[in-house]
PDB file of C-alpha atoms and ligand atoms in Angstrom:
ATOM      1  CA  UNK A   1      41.794 -39.497  30.116  1.00 33.00           C
ATOM      2  CA  UNK A   2      41.870 -36.583  32.519  1.00 35.00           C
ATOM      3  CA  UNK A   3      39.862 -36.965  35.668  1.00 36.00           C
ATOM      4  CA  UNK A   4      36.534 -35.229  35.461  1.00 34.00           C
ATOM      5  CA  UNK A   5      37.258 -32.682  38.233  1.00 35.00           C
ATOM      6  CA  UNK A   6      40.312 -31.458  36.350  1.00 33.00           C
ATOM      7  CA  UNK A   7      38.287 -31.016  33.181  1.00 32.00           C
ATOM      8  CA  UNK A   8      35.717 -29.102  35.147  1.00 32.00           C
ATOM      9  CA  UNK A   9      38.387 -26.896  36.632  1.00 32.00           C
ATOM     10  CA  UNK A  10      39.829 -26.244  33.195  1.00 32.00           C
ATOM     11  CA  UNK A  11      36.400 -25.423  31.875  1.00 34.00           C
ATOM     12  CA  UNK A  12      35.926 -23.011  34.755  1.00 32.00           C
ATOM     13  CA  UNK A  13      39.250 -21.311  34.135  1.00 32.00           C
ATOM     14  CA  UNK A  14      38.407 -20.881  30.475  1.00 33.00           C
ATOM     15  CA  UNK A  15      35.025 -19.524  31.500  1.00 34.00           C
ATOM     16  CA  UNK A  16      36.470 -17.060  33.941  1.00 33.00           C
ATOM     17  CA  UNK A  17      39.040 -15.888  31.402  1.00 35.00           C
ATOM     18  CA  UNK A  18      36.351 -15.377  28.809  1.00 36.00           C
ATOM     19  CA  UNK A  19      34.029 -13.821  31.349  1.00 39.00           C
ATOM     20  CA  UNK A  20      32.736 -10.428  30.260  1.00 40.00           C
ATOM     21  CA  UNK A  21      34.250  -8.780  33.315  1.00 41.00           C
ATOM     22  CA  UNK A  22      37.639  -9.962  32.131  1.00 36.00           C
ATOM     23  CA  UNK A  23      36.798  -8.475  28.750  1.00 40.00           C
ATOM     24  CA  UNK A  24      35.805  -5.261  30.434  1.00 42.00           C
ATOM     25  CA  UNK A  25      39.302  -4.909  31.768  1.00 39.00           C
ATOM     26  CA  UNK A  26      41.030  -5.950  28.570  1.00 36.00           C
ATOM     27  CA  UNK A  27      39.010  -3.827  26.210  1.00 43.00           C
ATOM     28  CA  UNK A  28      38.454  -0.861  28.521  1.00 42.00           C
ATOM     29  CA  UNK A  29      37.173   1.368  25.743  1.00 50.00           C
ATOM     30  CA  UNK A  30      37.402   5.009  26.543  1.00 54.00           C
ATOM     31  CA  UNK A  31      33.965   6.437  26.986  1.00 58.00           C
ATOM     32  CA  UNK A  32      33.401   9.602  25.071  1.00 72.00           C
ATOM     33  CA  UNK A  33      30.166   9.934  27.021  1.00 92.00           C
ATOM     34  CA  UNK A  34      27.042  11.843  26.118  1.00 96.00           C
ATOM     35  CA  UNK A  35      26.167  15.503  26.738  1.00 95.00           C
ATOM     36  CA  UNK A  36      25.058  16.032  30.361  1.00 95.00           C
ATOM     37  CA  UNK A  37      21.709  17.510  29.306  1.00 96.00           C
ATOM     38  CA  UNK A  38      20.994  14.406  27.245  1.00 97.00           C
ATOM     39  CA  UNK A  39      22.005  12.173  30.144  1.00 98.00           C
ATOM     40  CA  UNK A  40      19.623  14.096  32.405  1.00 98.00           C
ATOM     41  CA  UNK A  41      16.861  13.410  29.881  1.00 98.00           C
ATOM     42  CA  UNK A  42      17.612   9.681  30.012  1.00 98.00           C
ATOM     43  CA  UNK A  43      17.141   9.772  33.786  1.00 98.00           C
ATOM     44  CA  UNK A  44      14.080  12.011  33.516  1.00 98.00           C
ATOM     45  CA  UNK A  45      12.162   9.690  31.202  1.00 98.00           C
ATOM     46  CA  UNK A  46      13.207   6.667  33.255  1.00 98.00           C
ATOM     47  CA  UNK A  47      11.215   8.150  36.123  1.00 98.00           C
ATOM     48  CA  UNK A  48       8.068   7.918  34.032  1.00 98.00           C
ATOM     49  CA  UNK A  49       8.902   4.311  33.190  1.00 98.00           C
ATOM     50  CA  UNK A  50       9.375   3.369  36.861  1.00 97.00           C
ATOM     51  CA  UNK A  51       6.213   5.220  37.891  1.00 97.00           C
ATOM     52  CA  UNK A  52       4.239   3.048  35.477  1.00 97.00           C
ATOM     53  CA  UNK A  53       4.813   0.133  37.874  1.00 95.00           C
ATOM     54  CA  UNK A  54       2.603   1.872  40.417  1.00 94.00           C
ATOM     55  CA  UNK A  55      -0.976   0.781  40.597  1.00 87.00           C
ATOM     56  CA  UNK A  56      -2.070   4.394  40.634  1.00 90.00           C
ATOM     57  CA  UNK A  57       0.233   7.317  39.914  1.00 95.00           C
ATOM     58  CA  UNK A  58      -1.552  10.579  40.612  1.00 95.00           C
ATOM     59  CA  UNK A  59       1.241  12.900  39.390  1.00 98.00           C
ATOM     60  CA  UNK A  60       3.580  10.923  37.125  1.00 98.00           C
ATOM     61  CA  UNK A  61       7.020  12.479  37.509  1.00 97.00           C
ATOM     62  CA  UNK A  62       5.193  15.369  39.200  1.00 97.00           C
ATOM     63  CA  UNK A  63       3.163  16.071  36.036  1.00 98.00           C
ATOM     64  CA  UNK A  64      -0.511  15.980  35.093  1.00 98.00           C
ATOM     65  CA  UNK A  65      -2.084  12.558  34.803  1.00 98.00           C
ATOM     66  CA  UNK A  66      -4.237  12.454  31.677  1.00 98.00           C
ATOM     67  CA  UNK A  67      -5.256   8.831  31.522  1.00 97.00           C
ATOM     68  CA  UNK A  68      -4.527   5.471  33.046  1.00 97.00           C
ATOM     69  CA  UNK A  69      -4.880   2.592  30.650  1.00 96.00           C
ATOM     70  CA  UNK A  70      -5.163  -1.061  31.457  1.00 92.00           C
ATOM     71  CA  UNK A  71      -6.023  -4.333  29.822  1.00 90.00           C
ATOM     72  CA  UNK A  72      -6.815  -6.925  32.464  1.00 85.00           C
ATOM     73  CA  UNK A  73      -6.394  -9.916  30.165  1.00 82.00           C
ATOM     74  CA  UNK A  74      -2.875  -9.177  28.994  1.00 82.00           C
ATOM     75  CA  UNK A  75      -2.102  -7.178  32.152  1.00 84.00           C
ATOM     76  CA  UNK A  76      -0.948  -4.235  30.047  1.00 91.00           C
ATOM     77  CA  UNK A  77      -0.792  -1.027  32.052  1.00 94.00           C
ATOM     78  CA  UNK A  78       0.452   2.492  31.808  1.00 97.00           C
ATOM     79  CA  UNK A  79      -0.524   6.125  31.693  1.00 98.00           C
ATOM     80  CA  UNK A  80      -0.642   9.193  29.529  1.00 98.00           C
ATOM     81  CA  UNK A  81       0.722  12.301  31.250  1.00 98.00           C
ATOM     82  CA  UNK A  82       1.153  15.921  30.213  1.00 98.00           C
ATOM     83  CA  UNK A  83       4.125  18.097  31.020  1.00 98.00           C
ATOM     84  CA  UNK A  84       3.180  21.739  30.446  1.00 98.00           C
ATOM     85  CA  UNK A  85       6.733  22.915  31.099  1.00 98.00           C
ATOM     86  CA  UNK A  86       8.412  20.784  28.470  1.00 98.00           C
ATOM     87  CA  UNK A  87       5.244  20.837  26.370  1.00 98.00           C
ATOM     88  CA  UNK A  88       5.064  17.094  26.024  1.00 98.00           C
ATOM     89  CA  UNK A  89       2.545  14.302  26.136  1.00 98.00           C
ATOM     90  CA  UNK A  90       4.252  11.321  27.742  1.00 98.00           C
ATOM     91  CA  UNK A  91       3.039   7.733  27.404  1.00 98.00           C
ATOM     92  CA  UNK A  92       4.643   5.265  29.818  1.00 98.00           C
ATOM     93  CA  UNK A  93       4.216   1.496  29.876  1.00 97.00           C
ATOM     94  CA  UNK A  94       4.647  -0.861  32.774  1.00 95.00           C
ATOM     95  CA  UNK A  95       6.968  -3.778  32.277  1.00 91.00           C
ATOM     96  CA  UNK A  96       6.179  -7.175  33.722  1.00 81.00           C
ATOM     97  CA  UNK A  97       8.409  -9.996  34.741  1.00 64.00           C
ATOM     98  CA  UNK A  98       5.942 -12.543  33.451  1.00 68.00           C
ATOM     99  CA  UNK A  99       6.237 -11.172  29.925  1.00 64.00           C
ATOM    100  CA  UNK A 100       9.968 -11.546  30.078  1.00 62.00           C
ATOM    101  CA  UNK A 101       9.427 -15.122  31.179  1.00 61.00           C
ATOM    102  CA  UNK A 102       7.161 -15.592  28.202  1.00 59.00           C
ATOM    103  CA  UNK A 103       9.941 -14.274  26.028  1.00 56.00           C
ATOM    104  CA  UNK A 104      12.233 -17.004  27.239  1.00 51.00           C
ATOM    105  CA  UNK A 105       9.972 -19.884  26.321  1.00 49.00           C
ATOM    106  CA  UNK A 106       8.562 -20.874  22.989  1.00 50.00           C
ATOM    107  CA  UNK A 107       6.175 -17.959  22.799  1.00 61.00           C
ATOM    108  CA  UNK A 108       8.518 -15.689  20.886  1.00 77.00           C
ATOM    109  CA  UNK A 109       6.781 -16.055  17.545  1.00 89.00           C
ATOM    110  CA  UNK A 110       7.351 -13.230  15.134  1.00 94.00           C
ATOM    111  CA  UNK A 111       4.130 -12.016  13.629  1.00 94.00           C
ATOM    112  CA  UNK A 112       3.224  -9.350  11.058  1.00 97.00           C
ATOM    113  CA  UNK A 113       3.269  -5.900  12.639  1.00 98.00           C
ATOM    114  CA  UNK A 114      -0.429  -5.165  12.218  1.00 98.00           C
ATOM    115  CA  UNK A 115      -1.775  -2.337  14.340  1.00 98.00           C
ATOM    116  CA  UNK A 116      -3.986   0.751  14.035  1.00 98.00           C
ATOM    117  CA  UNK A 117      -3.225   3.196  11.223  1.00 97.00           C
ATOM    118  CA  UNK A 118       0.281   1.910  10.537  1.00 98.00           C
ATOM    119  CA  UNK A 119       1.446   0.298   7.299  1.00 96.00           C
ATOM    120  CA  UNK A 120       5.034  -0.832   7.658  1.00 98.00           C
ATOM    121  CA  UNK A 121       6.847  -2.489   4.719  1.00 97.00           C
ATOM    122  CA  UNK A 122       5.902  -6.116   3.964  1.00 97.00           C
ATOM    123  CA  UNK A 123       7.900  -8.543   6.081  1.00 97.00           C
ATOM    124  CA  UNK A 124       7.987  -6.293   9.155  1.00 98.00           C
ATOM    125  CA  UNK A 125       7.428  -8.661  12.044  1.00 97.00           C
ATOM    126  CA  UNK A 126       7.352  -8.235  15.808  1.00 96.00           C
ATOM    127  CA  UNK A 127       7.043 -10.351  18.956  1.00 93.00           C
ATOM    128  CA  UNK A 128       3.508 -11.768  18.937  1.00 91.00           C
ATOM    129  CA  UNK A 129       2.998 -11.370  22.681  1.00 89.00           C
ATOM    130  CA  UNK A 130       4.208  -7.769  22.803  1.00 92.00           C
ATOM    131  CA  UNK A 131       2.107  -6.851  19.774  1.00 93.00           C
ATOM    132  CA  UNK A 132      -1.003  -8.442  21.215  1.00 91.00           C
ATOM    133  CA  UNK A 133      -0.448  -6.529  24.458  1.00 92.00           C
ATOM    134  CA  UNK A 134       0.062  -3.218  22.625  1.00 95.00           C
ATOM    135  CA  UNK A 135      -3.036  -3.738  20.472  1.00 95.00           C
ATOM    136  CA  UNK A 136      -5.244  -4.225  23.525  1.00 94.00           C
ATOM    137  CA  UNK A 137      -4.535  -0.641  24.657  1.00 96.00           C
ATOM    138  CA  UNK A 138      -3.543   1.013  21.367  1.00 98.00           C
ATOM    139  CA  UNK A 139      -6.906   2.619  20.530  1.00 98.00           C
ATOM    140  CA  UNK A 140      -7.226   3.973  24.051  1.00 98.00           C
ATOM    141  CA  UNK A 141      -3.706   5.436  23.930  1.00 98.00           C
ATOM    142  CA  UNK A 142      -4.025   6.865  20.397  1.00 98.00           C
ATOM    143  CA  UNK A 143      -7.369   8.505  21.226  1.00 98.00           C
ATOM    144  CA  UNK A 144      -6.049  10.013  24.430  1.00 98.00           C
ATOM    145  CA  UNK A 145      -2.836  11.352  22.876  1.00 98.00           C
ATOM    146  CA  UNK A 146      -4.716  12.655  19.831  1.00 98.00           C
ATOM    147  CA  UNK A 147      -7.034  14.600  22.095  1.00 98.00           C
ATOM    148  CA  UNK A 148      -4.137  16.074  24.042  1.00 98.00           C
ATOM    149  CA  UNK A 149      -2.146  17.219  21.028  1.00 98.00           C
ATOM    150  CA  UNK A 150      -5.234  18.727  19.444  1.00 98.00           C
ATOM    151  CA  UNK A 151      -5.883  20.751  22.606  1.00 98.00           C
ATOM    152  CA  UNK A 152      -2.211  21.611  23.076  1.00 98.00           C
ATOM    153  CA  UNK A 153      -0.696  22.745  19.795  1.00 97.00           C
ATOM    154  CA  UNK A 154       3.079  22.681  19.700  1.00 98.00           C
ATOM    155  CA  UNK A 155       3.387  19.797  22.132  1.00 98.00           C
ATOM    156  CA  UNK A 156       5.471  16.775  21.234  1.00 98.00           C
ATOM    157  CA  UNK A 157       5.040  13.112  22.173  1.00 98.00           C
ATOM    158  CA  UNK A 158       7.364  10.916  24.220  1.00 98.00           C
ATOM    159  CA  UNK A 159       6.957   7.195  24.896  1.00 98.00           C
ATOM    160  CA  UNK A 160       8.891   5.412  27.620  1.00 98.00           C
ATOM    161  CA  UNK A 161       9.113   2.034  29.316  1.00 98.00           C
ATOM    162  CA  UNK A 162      11.329  -0.383  31.189  1.00 97.00           C
ATOM    163  CA  UNK A 163      11.760  -4.043  30.235  1.00 94.00           C
ATOM    164  CA  UNK A 164       8.736  -5.268  28.260  1.00 93.00           C
ATOM    165  CA  UNK A 165       7.356  -1.759  28.802  1.00 96.00           C
ATOM    166  CA  UNK A 166      10.212  -0.619  26.564  1.00 97.00           C
ATOM    167  CA  UNK A 167       9.068  -2.959  23.809  1.00 96.00           C
ATOM    168  CA  UNK A 168       5.534  -1.605  24.108  1.00 96.00           C
ATOM    169  CA  UNK A 169       6.860   1.971  24.050  1.00 98.00           C
ATOM    170  CA  UNK A 170       8.744   1.138  20.862  1.00 98.00           C
ATOM    171  CA  UNK A 171       5.632  -0.289  19.145  1.00 98.00           C
ATOM    172  CA  UNK A 172       3.625   2.671  20.434  1.00 98.00           C
ATOM    173  CA  UNK A 173       6.077   5.289  19.151  1.00 98.00           C
ATOM    174  CA  UNK A 174       5.875   4.251  15.497  1.00 98.00           C
ATOM    175  CA  UNK A 175       2.117   3.689  15.759  1.00 98.00           C
ATOM    176  CA  UNK A 176       1.469   7.105  17.309  1.00 98.00           C
ATOM    177  CA  UNK A 177       3.734   8.747  14.743  1.00 98.00           C
ATOM    178  CA  UNK A 178       1.689   7.237  11.900  1.00 98.00           C
ATOM    179  CA  UNK A 179      -1.601   8.280  13.491  1.00 98.00           C
ATOM    180  CA  UNK A 180      -0.446  11.793  14.337  1.00 98.00           C
ATOM    181  CA  UNK A 181       1.737  12.802  11.411  1.00 97.00           C
ATOM    182  CA  UNK A 182       3.806  15.906  11.907  1.00 96.00           C
ATOM    183  CA  UNK A 183       3.883  15.722  15.698  1.00 98.00           C
ATOM    184  CA  UNK A 184       7.500  15.309  16.896  1.00 98.00           C
ATOM    185  CA  UNK A 185       8.003  12.100  18.807  1.00 98.00           C
ATOM    186  CA  UNK A 186      10.792  10.598  20.898  1.00 98.00           C
ATOM    187  CA  UNK A 187      11.260   7.145  22.390  1.00 98.00           C
ATOM    188  CA  UNK A 188      13.179   6.163  25.548  1.00 98.00           C
ATOM    189  CA  UNK A 189      13.491   2.527  26.577  1.00 98.00           C
ATOM    190  CA  UNK A 190      15.399   0.883  29.420  1.00 98.00           C
ATOM    191  CA  UNK A 191      16.402  -2.769  29.375  1.00 97.00           C
ATOM    192  CA  UNK A 192      14.185  -3.401  26.356  1.00 96.00           C
ATOM    193  CA  UNK A 193      14.212  -6.962  24.996  1.00 95.00           C
ATOM    194  CA  UNK A 194      14.562  -7.419  21.251  1.00 95.00           C
ATOM    195  CA  UNK A 195      11.113  -6.628  19.913  1.00 96.00           C
ATOM    196  CA  UNK A 196      11.023  -7.494  16.213  1.00 97.00           C
ATOM    197  CA  UNK A 197      12.902  -8.705  13.160  1.00 97.00           C
ATOM    198  CA  UNK A 198      15.443  -6.926  10.998  1.00 97.00           C
ATOM    199  CA  UNK A 199      12.731  -5.222   8.930  1.00 98.00           C
ATOM    200  CA  UNK A 200      11.210  -3.896  12.137  1.00 98.00           C
ATOM    201  CA  UNK A 201      14.572  -2.626  13.374  1.00 98.00           C
ATOM    202  CA  UNK A 202      15.186  -0.851  10.063  1.00 98.00           C
ATOM    203  CA  UNK A 203      11.665   0.568  10.119  1.00 98.00           C
ATOM    204  CA  UNK A 204      12.135   2.050  13.583  1.00 98.00           C
ATOM    205  CA  UNK A 205      15.577   3.373  12.648  1.00 98.00           C
ATOM    206  CA  UNK A 206      14.119   4.937   9.520  1.00 98.00           C
ATOM    207  CA  UNK A 207      11.137   6.520  11.261  1.00 98.00           C
ATOM    208  CA  UNK A 208      12.745   7.651  14.504  1.00 98.00           C
ATOM    209  CA  UNK A 209      16.497   7.784  13.919  1.00 97.00           C
ATOM    210  CA  UNK A 210      18.213   9.527  16.798  1.00 97.00           C
ATOM    211  CA  UNK A 211      14.842  10.220  18.425  1.00 98.00           C
ATOM    212  CA  UNK A 212      14.936   6.618  19.611  1.00 98.00           C
ATOM    213  CA  UNK A 213      17.099   6.003  22.673  1.00 98.00           C
ATOM    214  CA  UNK A 214      17.454   2.438  23.914  1.00 98.00           C
ATOM    215  CA  UNK A 215      19.376   2.416  27.162  1.00 98.00           C
ATOM    216  CA  UNK A 216      21.156  -0.659  28.498  1.00 98.00           C
ATOM    217  CA  UNK A 217      22.623  -0.776  31.996  1.00 97.00           C
ATOM    218  CA  UNK A 218      25.963  -2.641  32.331  1.00 96.00           C
ATOM    219  CA  UNK A 219      25.278  -6.397  32.061  1.00 95.00           C
ATOM    220  CA  UNK A 220      21.451  -6.241  32.004  1.00 95.00           C
ATOM    221  CA  UNK A 221      20.547  -9.631  30.537  1.00 93.00           C
ATOM    222  CA  UNK A 222      17.068  -8.784  29.278  1.00 93.00           C
ATOM    223  CA  UNK A 223      18.024  -6.882  26.092  1.00 95.00           C
ATOM    224  CA  UNK A 224      19.758 -10.046  24.829  1.00 94.00           C
ATOM    225  CA  UNK A 225      17.376 -12.628  26.352  1.00 90.00           C
ATOM    226  CA  UNK A 226      15.652 -13.122  22.978  1.00 90.00           C
ATOM    227  CA  UNK A 227      18.552 -14.046  20.716  1.00 91.00           C
ATOM    228  CA  UNK A 228      19.226 -12.910  17.164  1.00 93.00           C
ATOM    229  CA  UNK A 229      19.131 -16.619  16.180  1.00 92.00           C
ATOM    230  CA  UNK A 230      15.351 -16.457  16.474  1.00 91.00           C
ATOM    231  CA  UNK A 231      15.235 -13.809  13.761  1.00 95.00           C
ATOM    232  CA  UNK A 232      15.165 -10.847  16.113  1.00 96.00           C
ATOM    233  CA  UNK A 233      17.161  -7.679  15.836  1.00 97.00           C
ATOM    234  CA  UNK A 234      17.529  -4.580  17.991  1.00 98.00           C
ATOM    235  CA  UNK A 235      16.740  -1.157  16.635  1.00 98.00           C
ATOM    236  CA  UNK A 236      18.853   1.847  17.554  1.00 96.00           C
ATOM    237  CA  UNK A 237      20.050   3.880  19.160  1.00 97.00           C
ATOM    238  CA  UNK A 238      21.669   1.963  21.972  1.00 98.00           C
ATOM    239  CA  UNK A 239      23.213   3.866  24.841  1.00 97.00           C
ATOM    240  CA  UNK A 240      25.311   1.579  26.987  1.00 97.00           C
ATOM    241  CA  UNK A 241      25.722   2.840  30.520  1.00 97.00           C
ATOM    242  CA  UNK A 242      28.822   1.212  31.911  1.00 94.00           C
ATOM    243  CA  UNK A 243      30.524   1.123  34.331  1.00 93.00           C
ATOM    244  CA  UNK A 244      28.619   2.301  37.378  1.00 95.00           C
ATOM    245  CA  UNK A 245      28.057   4.789  38.845  1.00 95.00           C
ATOM    246  CA  UNK A 246      25.948   6.212  36.070  1.00 97.00           C
ATOM    247  CA  UNK A 247      26.953   9.541  34.638  1.00 96.00           C
ATOM    248  CA  UNK A 248      27.115  11.304  31.290  1.00 96.00           C
ATOM    249  CA  UNK A 249      30.710  10.167  30.954  1.00 95.00           C
ATOM    250  CA  UNK A 250      29.942   6.473  31.601  1.00 95.00           C
ATOM    251  CA  UNK A 251      27.164   6.437  29.007  1.00 96.00           C
ATOM    252  CA  UNK A 252      28.248   5.618  25.502  1.00 95.00           C
ATOM    253  CA  UNK A 253      26.340   6.084  22.295  1.00 96.00           C
ATOM    254  CA  UNK A 254      26.609   2.939  20.189  1.00 96.00           C
ATOM    255  CA  UNK A 255      26.214   2.489  16.436  1.00 93.00           C
ATOM    256  CA  UNK A 256      22.872   3.901  15.380  1.00 92.00           C
ATOM    257  CA  UNK A 257      21.693   0.737  13.614  1.00 92.00           C
ATOM    258  CA  UNK A 258      21.025  -1.213  16.807  1.00 95.00           C
ATOM    259  CA  UNK A 259      23.361  -4.208  16.976  1.00 96.00           C
ATOM    260  CA  UNK A 260      26.714  -2.689  17.796  1.00 96.00           C
ATOM    261  CA  UNK A 261      29.042  -5.625  18.554  1.00 94.00           C
ATOM    262  CA  UNK A 262      31.140  -3.432  20.852  1.00 94.00           C
ATOM    263  CA  UNK A 263      28.151  -2.524  23.036  1.00 95.00           C
ATOM    264  CA  UNK A 264      25.957  -4.558  25.384  1.00 94.00           C
ATOM    265  CA  UNK A 265      25.417  -7.437  22.936  1.00 92.00           C
ATOM    266  CA  UNK A 266      29.017  -8.497  23.426  1.00 89.00           C
ATOM    267  CA  UNK A 267      27.998  -9.937  26.790  1.00 82.00           C
ATOM    268  CA  UNK A 268      26.199 -13.288  26.716  1.00 83.00           C
ATOM    269  CA  UNK A 269      22.730 -12.831  28.182  1.00 85.00           C
ATOM    270  CA  UNK A 270      22.429 -13.528  31.865  1.00 81.00           C
ATOM    271  CA  UNK A 271      18.672 -13.269  31.802  1.00 83.00           C
ATOM    272  CA  UNK A 272      16.917 -11.380  34.536  1.00 84.00           C
ATOM    273  CA  UNK A 273      19.619 -10.017  36.801  1.00 89.00           C
ATOM    274  CA  UNK A 274      20.248  -7.214  39.232  1.00 93.00           C
ATOM    275  CA  UNK A 275      21.537  -4.956  36.456  1.00 95.00           C
ATOM    276  CA  UNK A 276      18.038  -5.090  34.953  1.00 95.00           C
ATOM    277  CA  UNK A 277      16.432  -3.877  38.168  1.00 95.00           C
ATOM    278  CA  UNK A 278      18.381  -0.644  38.556  1.00 96.00           C
ATOM    279  CA  UNK A 279      19.055   2.097  36.062  1.00 98.00           C
ATOM    280  CA  UNK A 280      21.018   5.190  37.104  1.00 98.00           C
ATOM    281  CA  UNK A 281      21.011   3.771  40.628  1.00 97.00           C
ATOM    282  CA  UNK A 282      17.197   3.993  40.716  1.00 97.00           C
ATOM    283  CA  UNK A 283      15.198   0.779  41.318  1.00 96.00           C
ATOM    284  CA  UNK A 284      13.021   0.142  38.269  1.00 95.00           C
ATOM    285  CA  UNK A 285       9.764   0.131  40.228  1.00 94.00           C
ATOM    286  CA  UNK A 286      10.250   3.410  42.113  1.00 96.00           C
ATOM    287  CA  UNK A 287       7.136   5.593  42.070  1.00 97.00           C
ATOM    288  CA  UNK A 288       7.701   9.265  41.230  1.00 98.00           C
ATOM    289  CA  UNK A 289       4.062  10.087  41.730  1.00 97.00           C
ATOM    290  CA  UNK A 290       3.775  13.240  43.856  1.00 93.00           C
TER     291      UNK A 290
HETATM  292  C1  NAG B   1      12.902  14.323  16.733  1.00 56.68           C
HETATM  293  O1  NAG B   1      13.033  15.164  17.853  1.00 56.68           O
HETATM  294  C2  NAG B   1      13.258  16.536  17.529  1.00 56.68           C
HETATM  295  C3  NAG B   1      13.503  17.266  18.835  1.00 56.68           C
HETATM  296  O2  NAG B   1      12.445  17.092  19.725  1.00 56.68           O
HETATM  297  C4  NAG B   1      12.048  17.065  16.746  1.00 56.68           C
HETATM  298  O3  NAG B   1      12.273  18.386  16.373  1.00 56.68           O
HETATM  299  C5  NAG B   1      11.822  16.191  15.516  1.00 56.68           C
HETATM  300  O4  NAG B   1      10.637  16.590  14.872  1.00 56.68           O
HETATM  301  C6  NAG B   1      11.681  14.736  15.916  1.00 56.68           C
HETATM  302  N1  NAG B   1      11.575  13.894  14.752  1.00 56.68           N
HETATM  303  C7  NAG B   1      10.533  13.080  14.592  1.00 56.68           C
HETATM  304  C8  NAG B   1      10.605  12.201  13.385  1.00 56.68           C
HETATM  305  O5  NAG B   1       9.573  13.058  15.322  1.00 56.68           O
END
């Protein structure tokens, strides 16, 4: 029998050797990067997502505030904004830490994706808590966006969110698309936890394709906090930003289907960590409201 401290030391050595940072060095994939204009868009829409953490954002990302929405019971918050330069209606959702906590305990039931005006294939299931939260504000958001696009022909729709806000933005994107057919839509999420099952992932991939951008910062533990073992699966398209500092050349486009084993999922989840709190060097709760 080896003494316990030696076993512990051995276990630690094995752990350090298999530590993702060690892998980082060994694998050191070359980063083809993304086009700089696309990278700038990733940062741009993150600023909406961070502004959604503000109690009141008068000019989200410097643009026109159309509507604030809020459900006090589920604490679901966000805004609809209009950018008359880019000709876009932007819907941003606030993320909450408590929802991520919920995701870690037993409340990660997958439930049928039933929402307004959307009829996904049978078997499409999503996180019950996220869906409930989205449905509390969905009619408000759909009505507001519908009104905007009818008054502003030629505008497209963008949804954005950080953390759980990313999950809500994902549910919102496919719902808005179904309610407003023919209006171009794009989705940007940052540190989004897994939101639904395989059917959901395929549904989002099918409906949005490369118009869905799911950004993961280095070792952010939240995207993997709800494991695939529970029947969850990520949709695409993951962009893994690593290493820091963030730039177009340190941002890699992963396989479009969502669970690229050479991207962020190769790291075991570390839960809520510092990497979750900063994207592109910007703290996730920064208001860009003037
Ligand atoms: C995807 O985005 C492009 C560029 O904005 C747009 O032309 C296209 O209609 C969008 N596709 C969908 C399905 O909304």
